[in-house]
Short mmCIF file of C-alpha atoms in Angstrom, two decimals:
data_model
loop_
_atom_site.label_atom_id
_atom_site.label_comp_id
_atom_site.label_asym_id
_atom_site.label_seq_id
_atom_site.Cartn_x
_atom_site.Cartn_y
_atom_site.Cartn_z
CA UNK A 4 -0.12 0.00 0.45
CA UNK A 5 1.35 3.64 -0.78
CA UNK A 6 2.50 4.90 2.21
CA UNK A 7 0.64 8.37 2.04
CA UNK A 8 -2.75 6.66 1.69
CA UNK A 9 -1.85 4.67 4.87
CA UNK A 10 -1.22 8.09 6.89
CA UNK A 11 -4.34 9.53 5.86
CA UNK A 12 -6.42 6.21 6.40
CA UNK A 13 -4.77 6.53 9.87
CA UNK A 14 -5.64 10.02 10.30
CA UNK A 15 -9.77 9.75 9.23
CA UNK A 16 -9.83 6.84 11.79
CA UNK A 17 -8.56 9.05 14.76
CA UNK A 18 -10.61 11.69 13.54
CA UNK A 19 -13.98 9.56 13.54
CA UNK A 20 -13.10 7.81 17.05
CA UNK A 21 -13.34 11.30 18.37
CA UNK A 22 -16.06 13.02 16.63
CA UNK A 23 -17.87 9.75 17.38
CA UNK A 24 -16.72 10.17 21.05
CA UNK A 25 -17.99 13.93 20.99
CA UNK A 26 -21.60 13.10 19.76
CA UNK A 27 -22.52 9.85 22.36
CA UNK A 28 -21.39 12.45 25.40
CA UNK A 29 -23.36 14.60 24.15
CA UNK A 30 -26.69 12.34 23.71
CA UNK A 31 -26.05 10.79 27.42
CA UNK A 32 -26.43 14.27 28.96
CA UNK A 33 -29.50 14.89 26.94
CA UNK A 34 -28.36 18.70 25.86
CA UNK A 35 -28.49 20.45 22.70
CA UNK A 36 -26.65 22.50 21.10
CA UNK A 37 -28.13 25.87 19.43
CA UNK A 38 -26.83 28.52 17.33
CA UNK A 39 -24.20 31.20 18.49
CA UNK A 40 -25.39 33.74 15.62
CA UNK A 41 -25.50 35.90 18.52
CA UNK A 42 -22.94 35.30 20.22
CA UNK A 43 -19.95 38.06 20.43
CA UNK A 44 -16.57 36.77 18.95
CA UNK A 45 -13.13 36.86 20.83
CA UNK A 46 -10.69 39.97 20.13
CA UNK A 47 -6.93 40.32 19.94
CA UNK A 48 -5.54 42.37 22.71
CA UNK A 49 -1.94 43.32 24.13
CA UNK A 50 0.65 40.66 23.39
CA UNK A 51 -1.18 38.50 22.06
CA UNK A 52 -3.47 37.67 25.20
CA UNK A 53 -7.09 36.68 24.18
CA UNK A 54 -9.83 38.34 25.67
CA UNK A 55 -13.38 38.66 24.62
CA UNK A 56 -16.31 41.67 24.35
CA UNK A 57 -17.86 42.12 27.47
CA UNK A 58 -20.93 42.29 25.58
CA UNK A 59 -23.27 39.61 25.02
CA UNK A 60 -26.03 40.73 21.69
CA UNK A 61 -29.36 39.87 23.72
CA UNK A 62 -31.13 41.15 21.12
CA UNK A 63 -33.64 38.47 19.57
CA UNK A 64 -32.95 35.64 22.01
CA UNK A 65 -35.78 35.53 23.69
CA UNK A 66 -35.32 35.96 27.23
CA UNK A 67 -38.67 35.07 28.88
CA UNK A 68 -39.44 37.86 31.56
CA UNK A 69 -39.96 37.22 35.01
CA UNK A 70 -38.87 38.29 37.55
CA UNK A 71 -35.92 41.01 38.33
CA UNK A 72 -32.72 40.17 36.78
CA UNK A 73 -30.63 41.05 40.27
CA UNK A 74 -33.17 39.48 42.67
CA UNK A 75 -32.15 37.23 45.18
CA UNK A 76 -35.30 35.89 44.27
CA UNK A 77 -34.65 34.55 41.19
CA UNK A 78 -35.79 36.03 37.87
CA UNK A 79 -35.49 34.39 34.11
CA UNK A 80 -32.20 34.79 33.09
CA UNK A 81 -29.09 34.36 35.64
CA UNK A 82 -25.32 34.25 35.42
CA UNK A 83 -22.54 32.86 37.84
CA UNK A 84 -18.60 33.01 37.02
CA UNK A 85 -19.02 30.26 33.64
CA UNK A 86 -22.30 30.74 32.50
CA UNK A 87 -25.31 32.90 31.66
CA UNK A 88 -28.47 30.50 32.27
CA UNK A 89 -31.63 32.11 30.87
CA UNK A 90 -35.55 30.97 30.42
CA UNK A 91 -36.26 30.25 25.88
CA UNK A 92 -39.36 29.10 24.32
CA UNK A 93 -38.13 26.26 23.88
CA UNK A 94 -36.19 25.56 27.31
CA UNK A 95 -33.45 26.49 29.42
CA UNK A 96 -30.48 27.72 27.87
CA UNK A 97 -26.89 27.46 29.05
CA UNK A 98 -24.12 30.66 27.56
CA UNK A 99 -21.19 29.69 27.78
CA UNK A 100 -18.86 32.93 29.00
CA UNK A 101 -15.71 32.06 27.75
CA UNK A 102 -16.47 30.32 24.04
CA UNK A 103 -19.73 32.32 23.48
CA UNK A 104 -21.17 28.39 22.98
CA UNK A 105 -25.32 28.25 23.97
CA UNK A 106 -26.58 24.67 24.95
CA UNK A 107 -30.39 24.25 25.78
CA UNK A 108 -29.83 21.87 28.74
CA UNK A 109 -33.31 21.26 29.25
CA UNK A 110 -36.15 21.36 27.02
CA UNK A 111 -40.37 21.69 27.41
CA UNK A 112 -41.47 19.03 25.85
CA UNK A 113 -44.55 20.50 25.17
CA UNK A 114 -44.70 24.30 23.28
CA UNK A 115 -46.50 26.07 25.30
CA UNK A 116 -45.87 29.11 27.89
CA UNK A 117 -44.00 28.27 30.83
CA UNK A 118 -43.31 30.85 33.42
CA UNK A 119 -39.68 29.66 35.05
CA UNK A 120 -37.86 31.62 37.64
CA UNK A 121 -33.96 30.35 38.11
CA UNK A 122 -31.93 30.05 41.13
CA UNK A 123 -28.29 29.31 40.49
CA UNK A 124 -26.32 26.91 43.45
CA UNK A 125 -22.48 26.33 43.43
CA UNK A 126 -23.28 22.63 41.71
CA UNK A 127 -26.61 22.89 41.18
CA UNK A 128 -29.59 24.99 38.87
CA UNK A 129 -32.90 25.68 40.48
CA UNK A 130 -35.69 26.44 38.55
CA UNK A 131 -39.32 27.42 39.64
CA UNK A 132 -42.27 26.32 36.99
CA UNK A 133 -45.43 27.76 36.81
CA UNK A 134 -45.27 28.70 40.52
CA UNK A 135 -45.78 25.28 41.16
CA UNK A 136 -42.99 23.46 41.62
CA UNK A 137 -39.22 23.75 41.93
CA UNK A 138 -36.51 21.10 40.39
CA UNK A 139 -32.95 20.81 39.92
CA UNK A 140 -30.72 19.83 37.89
CA UNK A 141 -26.66 19.64 37.32
CA UNK A 142 -25.69 22.56 35.01
CA UNK A 143 -25.01 19.68 32.55
CA UNK A 144 -28.70 19.16 32.31
CA UNK A 145 -28.69 16.29 34.45
CA UNK A 146 -30.02 14.57 37.12
CA UNK A 147 -33.60 16.14 37.49
CA UNK A 148 -35.10 16.02 40.12
CA UNK A 149 -38.44 17.38 41.89
CA UNK A 150 -37.34 19.61 44.65
CA UNK A 151 -40.51 21.50 46.42
CA UNK A 152 -44.28 21.75 45.20
CA UNK A 153 -47.16 23.90 46.39
CA UNK A 154 -48.63 20.84 47.89
CA UNK A 155 -45.91 19.82 50.28
CA UNK A 156 -45.39 23.14 51.59
CA UNK A 157 -49.68 22.84 52.20
CA UNK A 158 -48.85 20.24 54.02
CA UNK A 159 -46.19 21.39 56.47
CA UNK A 160 -48.37 24.81 57.39
CA UNK A 161 -51.71 22.88 57.85
CA UNK A 162 -53.00 24.68 60.68
CA UNK A 163 -54.69 27.20 58.10
CA UNK A 164 -58.29 27.03 57.19
CA UNK A 165 -57.32 28.40 53.47
CA UNK A 166 -53.60 28.21 52.18
CA UNK A 167 -52.24 28.36 48.24
CA UNK A 168 -48.32 29.24 49.14
CA UNK A 169 -48.18 29.63 44.94
CA UNK A 170 -43.78 29.86 44.95
CA UNK A 171 -43.27 32.99 42.69
CA UNK A 172 -39.50 32.77 43.91
CA UNK A 173 -36.71 31.25 45.63
CA UNK A 174 -32.83 31.21 46.88
CA UNK A 175 -29.85 29.53 47.97
CA UNK A 176 -28.50 30.19 51.44
CA UNK A 177 -25.76 28.31 53.76
CA UNK A 178 -28.73 27.86 56.04
CA UNK A 179 -30.72 26.16 53.58
CA UNK A 180 -33.53 26.80 49.98
CA UNK A 181 -35.93 29.55 50.84
CA UNK A 182 -39.21 30.02 48.99
CA UNK A 183 -41.19 33.02 48.96
CA UNK A 184 -44.68 32.45 48.27
CA UNK A 185 -48.17 34.22 48.56
CA UNK A 186 -48.28 33.48 52.18
CA UNK A 187 -45.16 33.93 53.63
CA UNK A 188 -41.19 32.55 53.41
CA UNK A 189 -40.62 29.00 54.22
CA UNK A 190 -37.16 26.72 54.58
CA UNK A 191 -35.90 23.44 53.59
CA UNK A 192 -33.34 21.97 53.66
CA UNK A 193 -30.98 21.60 50.13
CA UNK A 194 -32.87 18.19 49.58
CA UNK A 195 -36.58 19.69 50.23
CA UNK A 196 -36.46 17.94 53.06
CA UNK A 197 -37.35 19.42 56.90
CA UNK A 198 -39.25 22.29 55.82
CA UNK A 199 -40.40 25.39 57.70
CA UNK A 200 -42.41 28.13 57.99
CA UNK A 201 -40.54 30.77 58.55
CA UNK A 202 -42.69 34.17 58.50
CA UNK A 203 -46.11 35.26 57.16
CA UNK A 204 -44.57 38.47 55.42
CA UNK A 205 -44.76 38.13 51.96
CA UNK A 206 -43.26 41.42 51.26
CA UNK A 207 -39.56 40.16 51.67
CA UNK A 208 -36.95 42.20 49.52
CA UNK A 209 -33.63 40.43 49.75
CA UNK A 210 -30.91 38.61 52.16
CA UNK A 211 -28.34 39.94 53.45
CA UNK A 212 -25.72 38.42 55.20
CA UNK A 213 -26.66 35.88 57.73
CA UNK A 214 -30.52 38.33 57.68
CA UNK A 215 -33.53 37.91 56.01
CA UNK A 216 -34.81 41.73 54.77
CA UNK A 217 -38.34 42.49 54.82
CA UNK A 218 -41.17 44.97 54.92
CA UNK A 219 -44.15 45.10 57.53
CA UNK A 220 -47.80 46.02 57.03
CA UNK A 221 -47.18 49.57 58.47
CA UNK A 222 -43.80 50.62 56.03
CA UNK A 223 -41.40 49.38 58.32
CA UNK A 224 -37.70 47.04 57.34
CA UNK A 225 -36.95 44.61 59.46
CA UNK A 226 -34.49 42.06 59.73
CA UNK A 227 -34.92 38.42 60.35
CA UNK A 228 -31.47 36.37 61.55
CA UNK A 229 -31.63 33.29 59.46
CA UNK A 230 -29.17 31.81 62.20
CA UNK A 231 -30.75 32.34 66.07
CA UNK A 232 -34.66 32.93 64.22
CA UNK A 233 -34.39 36.58 65.98
CA UNK A 234 -36.72 39.57 64.64
CA UNK A 235 -35.68 43.52 65.00
CA UNK A 236 -36.58 46.89 62.96
CA UNK A 237 -34.05 48.00 61.66
CA UNK A 238 -35.54 51.38 59.77
CA UNK A 239 -38.72 53.12 60.90
CA UNK A 240 -40.79 51.99 63.53
CA UNK A 241 -41.91 54.34 66.39
CA UNK A 242 -44.59 56.18 64.40
CA UNK A 243 -48.00 57.26 66.53
CA UNK A 244 -51.53 56.63 66.43
CA UNK A 245 -51.94 60.24 65.01
CA UNK A 246 -49.25 60.08 62.38
CA UNK A 247 -50.68 56.03 61.08
CA UNK A 248 -54.29 57.76 60.31
CA UNK A 249 -52.35 60.74 58.71
CA UNK A 250 -50.47 58.71 57.02
CA UNK A 251 -47.73 61.52 57.68
CA UNK A 252 -45.02 58.72 58.22
CA UNK A 253 -41.94 57.25 55.84
CA UNK A 254 -42.49 54.86 53.24
CA UNK A 255 -39.99 52.46 52.35
CA UNK A 256 -40.68 51.08 48.86
CA UNK A 257 -37.77 48.75 48.43
CA UNK A 258 -34.07 47.52 49.55
CA UNK A 259 -31.51 45.45 47.47
CA UNK A 260 -27.97 44.63 48.31
CA UNK A 261 -24.94 46.06 46.75
CA UNK A 262 -21.61 45.01 47.07
CA UNK A 263 -22.58 43.73 50.55
CA UNK A 264 -23.71 46.72 51.74
CA UNK A 265 -27.90 47.59 51.65
CA UNK A 266 -29.62 49.71 50.25
CA UNK A 267 -32.99 51.06 50.12
CA UNK A 268 -35.48 54.03 48.75
CA UNK A 269 -37.50 56.04 50.82
CA UNK A 270 -40.71 57.63 50.07
CA UNK A 271 -40.38 57.07 46.28
CA UNK A 272 -37.80 60.09 46.03
CA UNK A 273 -34.25 58.80 47.46
CA UNK A 274 -31.76 56.04 47.82
CA UNK A 275 -29.95 55.42 50.78
CA UNK A 276 -26.92 53.64 51.52
CA UNK A 277 -27.63 51.77 54.96
CA UNK A 278 -25.45 51.75 57.76
CA UNK A 279 -25.78 49.66 61.12
CA UNK A 280 -24.24 51.98 63.04
CA UNK A 281 -24.08 55.39 62.03
CA UNK A 282 -26.58 57.85 59.73
CA UNK A 283 -27.16 56.76 57.08
CA UNK A 284 -25.70 58.27 53.27
CA UNK A 285 -28.38 59.76 50.70
CA UNK A 286 -26.93 58.92 47.56
CA UNK A 287 -29.60 60.49 44.84
CA UNK A 288 -32.81 62.74 45.52
CA UNK A 289 -35.38 63.38 43.02
CA UNK A 290 -36.69 66.31 41.74
CA UNK A 291 -39.96 68.00 42.13
CA UNK A 292 -40.85 66.63 39.03
CA UNK A 293 -39.88 63.35 39.32
CA UNK A 294 -41.34 60.38 40.99
CA UNK A 295 -41.34 56.85 41.62
CA UNK A 296 -37.61 55.62 42.08
CA UNK A 297 -36.63 52.30 42.01
CA UNK A 298 -32.92 50.91 42.47
CA UNK A 299 -31.28 48.48 40.86
CA UNK A 300 -27.49 46.90 39.54
CA UNK A 301 -25.45 45.46 37.15
CA UNK A 302 -23.86 42.33 36.93
CA UNK A 303 -20.39 43.86 36.82
CA UNK A 304 -20.46 46.02 39.98
CA UNK A 305 -22.71 48.99 38.58
CA UNK A 306 -25.30 50.96 40.75
CA UNK A 307 -28.34 52.57 39.14
CA UNK A 308 -31.63 53.90 39.81
CA UNK A 309 -34.66 54.57 37.79
CA UNK A 310 -37.43 57.49 37.50
CA UNK A 311 -39.99 58.56 35.94
CA UNK A 312 -40.89 62.23 35.35
CA UNK A 313 -43.58 64.72 34.34
CA UNK A 314 -44.36 68.00 32.51
CA UNK A 315 -47.78 68.89 34.30
CA UNK A 316 -50.34 66.22 34.02
CA UNK A 317 -48.01 64.92 31.14
CA UNK A 318 -45.96 61.57 31.53
CA UNK A 319 -42.95 62.45 30.15
CA UNK A 320 -41.06 58.98 30.16
CA UNK A 321 -38.94 56.61 32.28
CA UNK A 322 -34.77 57.08 32.62
CA UNK A 323 -32.23 55.48 33.99
CA UNK A 324 -29.21 57.07 35.95
CA UNK A 325 -26.21 55.51 37.18
CA UNK A 326 -24.78 56.37 40.65
CA UNK A 327 -21.43 56.03 40.94
CA UNK A 328 -19.40 57.66 44.39
CA UNK A 329 -22.78 59.41 45.00
CA UNK A 330 -22.79 60.99 41.69
CA UNK A 331 -25.04 60.84 39.22
CA UNK A 332 -23.84 60.58 35.76
CA UNK A 333 -25.29 58.89 32.11
CA UNK A 334 -28.81 59.68 32.39
CA UNK A 335 -30.85 57.70 29.60
CA UNK A 336 -34.23 58.05 28.21
CA UNK A 337 -36.12 54.57 27.89
CA UNK A 338 -38.00 53.44 25.01
CA UNK A 339 -41.51 54.57 25.65
CA UNK A 340 -43.04 50.90 26.01
CA UNK A 341 -41.20 50.52 28.89
CA UNK A 342 -42.86 49.85 32.05
CA UNK A 343 -40.49 48.69 34.11
CA UNK A 344 -36.24 47.69 34.48
CA UNK A 345 -35.92 44.37 35.04
CA UNK A 346 -31.54 44.60 35.17
CA UNK A 347 -28.92 45.48 33.41
CA UNK A 348 -26.10 43.24 32.25
CA UNK A 349 -22.96 44.93 30.77
CA UNK A 350 -24.61 48.28 28.47
CA UNK A 351 -27.67 45.99 27.58
CA UNK A 352 -31.13 46.90 29.79
CA UNK A 353 -33.34 44.67 30.30
CA UNK A 354 -36.85 45.96 30.54
CA UNK A 355 -40.61 44.56 31.00
CA UNK A 356 -43.11 46.44 28.48
CA UNK A 357 -46.99 45.66 28.87
CA UNK A 358 -48.20 42.97 26.08
CA UNK A 359 -44.81 41.15 25.80
CA UNK A 360 -44.20 37.87 27.57
CA UNK A 361 -40.12 38.06 26.76
CA UNK A 362 -37.84 40.87 28.09
CA UNK A 363 -36.61 43.51 25.95
CA UNK A 364 -33.74 44.66 25.81
CA UNK A 365 -31.86 48.41 24.84
CA UNK A 366 -28.55 48.54 24.08
CA UNK A 367 -26.79 51.99 25.01
CA UNK A 368 -23.45 51.89 22.80
CA UNK A 369 -21.86 54.79 25.06
CA UNK A 370 -23.12 54.20 28.52
CA UNK A 371 -20.27 53.73 30.49
CA UNK A 372 -21.91 53.74 33.93
#
């Protein structure tokens, strides 16, 4: 046999073995690779160092619009150091930050509407499906396990005559898996066992270290120590009967965590940083024709707030503003259809409209934050 022909036969045989193994492994994990048309390619920087662009083109990905992206109770798009995970029409999609490869790791059997909230653990991905059941899979989409259901939560709190705890979010903490429902907060171990009813407040805002921050019915902001099970009022309180009846007391609309510190909105007009043993720091304050302030932070460590503006009785649009080191910068008018901003990833603003079931995106090329 000709020597060159023999060499080519050997090379083709080796390639067949490797390609065959790759396909077999893909079938075993039950995942499906998808088109990468929307991924941003790598670019060359410096002395031969390869570094990818920070921006991913999110337009036309069809990310389902459930929850605030930076909420500790989950949303339909989340990220860790390695992946973006998001909910699309066909299922749950994993997007590799380094390679840009996207893979459908959980595929819906029926193409019907799925309301899904994602929550990322160290080794497992959790998702709440249609507010009724919680499942876990690994990051390859394997070992699907039902962790929790509305029925099991009902059974854990059976002293109520009517009790229907639909699950609208969950969070993974060192002390267990926490479930936010219309009836309050529950906690279980990592396997969904040993369910405990934590509190009857559904106005839970965020986890801050070992504390769960929530609001009570008179707008006081309180903390619940996850380890000790103790409650404490940290904002508001001492409201007189006269103040309560007249409504002349401070109202706290939102609390969220940014870079391990607690922030809050007061009276729809001011953004503060909470200082446990000192005076809280005022970071931003709206002017007379501005209202409905909402705070949010991006995945790359920037702090923002949104607000609406009116000219007399006429609605003048919604704006987003970067707030760094106590100074405002880069005020951007959002699209007219925007009714709420869900979060920011890089220079892409995710927002919600009245008519769409998916997040809409708004890319601001010159937005430095």
